[in-house]
mmCIF file of C-alpha atoms in Angstrom:
data_model
loop_
_atom_site.group_PDB
_atom_site.id
_atom_site.type_symbol
_atom_site.label_atom_id
_atom_site.label_comp_id
_atom_site.label_asym_id
_atom_site.label_seq_id
_atom_site.Cartn_x
_atom_site.Cartn_y
_atom_site.Cartn_z
ATOM 1 C CA MET A 22 10.550 10.599 -5.336
ATOM 2 C CA SER A 23 7.290 9.544 -3.713
ATOM 3 C CA GLN A 24 4.973 7.493 -5.890
ATOM 4 C CA GLU A 25 1.290 8.433 -6.017
ATOM 5 C CA PHE A 26 -1.558 5.927 -5.817
ATOM 6 C CA ALA A 27 -5.273 6.435 -6.398
ATOM 7 C CA ILE A 28 -7.589 5.824 -3.444
ATOM 8 C CA GLY A 29 -9.205 2.420 -3.957
ATOM 9 C CA SER A 30 -6.382 1.091 -6.158
ATOM 10 C CA LYS A 31 -4.685 -2.238 -5.496
ATOM 11 C CA VAL A 32 -1.056 -2.329 -4.437
ATOM 12 C CA ARG A 33 1.463 -5.106 -3.765
ATOM 13 C CA VAL A 34 4.161 -5.245 -1.078
ATOM 14 C CA VAL A 35 7.593 -5.300 -2.781
ATOM 15 C CA ALA A 36 9.785 -4.901 0.333
ATOM 16 C CA LEU A 37 9.202 -5.243 4.061
ATOM 17 C CA PRO A 38 9.920 -2.294 6.356
ATOM 18 C CA PRO A 39 11.741 -2.872 9.670
ATOM 19 C CA TYR A 40 8.350 -2.518 11.395
ATOM 20 C CA VAL A 41 4.748 -1.896 10.351
ATOM 21 C CA LYS A 42 2.591 0.865 11.815
ATOM 22 C CA THR A 43 -1.133 0.227 12.272
ATOM 23 C CA ALA A 44 -3.598 2.769 10.857
ATOM 24 C CA ASP A 45 -5.536 2.983 14.126
ATOM 25 C CA PRO A 46 -6.371 6.364 15.724
ATOM 26 C CA MET A 47 -3.472 5.591 18.123
ATOM 27 C CA PRO A 48 -0.999 3.819 15.777
ATOM 28 C CA MET A 49 1.064 0.951 17.148
ATOM 29 C CA LEU A 50 4.198 -0.658 15.776
ATOM 30 C CA ARG A 51 3.964 -4.293 14.721
ATOM 31 C CA PRO A 52 6.620 -6.723 13.509
ATOM 32 C CA PRO A 53 6.947 -6.778 9.705
ATOM 33 C CA ASP A 54 5.685 -10.385 9.489
ATOM 34 C CA VAL A 55 2.033 -9.270 9.847
ATOM 35 C CA ILE A 56 2.231 -8.681 6.087
ATOM 36 C CA HIS A 57 4.166 -10.688 3.507
ATOM 37 C CA LEU A 58 6.132 -9.922 0.352
ATOM 38 C CA GLY A 59 3.756 -10.047 -2.597
ATOM 39 C CA GLU A 60 0.656 -9.519 -0.443
ATOM 40 C CA GLU A 61 -1.936 -7.271 -2.066
ATOM 41 C CA GLY A 62 -4.020 -4.598 -0.391
ATOM 42 C CA ILE A 63 -6.271 -1.656 -1.217
ATOM 43 C CA VAL A 64 -5.241 1.969 -0.726
ATOM 44 C CA ILE A 65 -7.752 3.629 1.601
ATOM 45 C CA ASP A 66 -6.118 7.025 2.181
ATOM 46 C CA ARG A 67 -3.033 9.236 2.133
ATOM 47 C CA ARG A 68 -1.509 10.146 5.497
ATOM 48 C CA PRO A 69 0.927 12.873 6.564
ATOM 49 C CA GLY A 70 4.605 12.020 6.420
ATOM 50 C CA GLY A 71 4.388 10.227 3.082
ATOM 51 C CA TYR A 72 2.434 7.226 4.351
ATOM 52 C CA TRP A 73 -0.383 5.369 2.624
ATOM 53 C CA GLY A 74 -3.176 3.655 4.559
ATOM 54 C CA ILE A 75 -3.560 0.198 3.027
ATOM 55 C CA ARG A 76 -6.128 -2.446 3.949
ATOM 56 C CA PHE A 77 -4.691 -5.970 4.012
ATOM 57 C CA ALA A 78 -6.262 -9.271 5.122
ATOM 58 C CA LYS A 79 -4.848 -8.892 8.667
ATOM 59 C CA GLY A 80 -5.731 -5.216 9.099
ATOM 60 C CA THR A 81 -5.015 -1.701 7.886
ATOM 61 C CA PHE A 82 -1.432 -0.510 8.016
ATOM 62 C CA LEU A 83 0.576 2.576 7.095
ATOM 63 C CA LEU A 84 3.329 2.032 4.529
ATOM 64 C CA ASP A 85 5.686 4.354 2.699
ATOM 65 C CA SER A 86 5.486 4.260 -1.115
ATOM 66 C CA GLN A 87 8.961 2.668 -1.356
ATOM 67 C CA TYR A 88 7.518 -0.576 0.024
ATOM 68 C CA ILE A 89 4.586 -0.903 -2.397
ATOM 69 C CA GLU A 90 3.819 -0.895 -6.116
ATOM 70 C CA SER A 91 0.579 -0.564 -8.041
ATOM 71 C CA THR A 92 -1.028 -3.730 -9.416
ATOM 72 C CA ASP A 93 -3.907 -2.005 -11.211
ATOM 73 C CA THR A 94 -3.875 -2.081 -14.987
ATOM 74 C CA SER A 95 -6.220 0.228 -16.784
ATOM 75 C CA PRO A 96 -8.095 -1.597 -19.574
ATOM 76 C CA GLU A 97 -9.089 1.787 -21.050
ATOM 77 C CA SER A 98 -5.450 2.635 -21.782
ATOM 78 C CA HIS A 99 -5.018 -0.592 -23.739
ATOM 79 C CA LEU A 100 -8.127 0.126 -25.789
ATOM 80 C CA GLU A 101 -6.928 3.627 -26.634
ATOM 81 C CA ASP A 102 -3.556 2.271 -27.834
ATOM 82 C CA ASN A 103 -5.283 -0.044 -30.323
ATOM 83 C CA SER A 104 -7.459 2.725 -31.818
#
């Protein structure tokens, strides 16, 4: 039940994983406190294994969709509902 996100969309951290993997060419594991609950980032790409590359203030990290949710709201959809 993997959630899909559009490249360039904003997402918010809803749960912290036991560790965070960097999105470097040689990924490294970091403690989960490099990002915080509620922190927002931008989806930059989709990676193998169900990971999303997300750019945060402290760097770009790989997170599974279970740890993030979309924060983008489409104004076009609200306009269409009122028509």
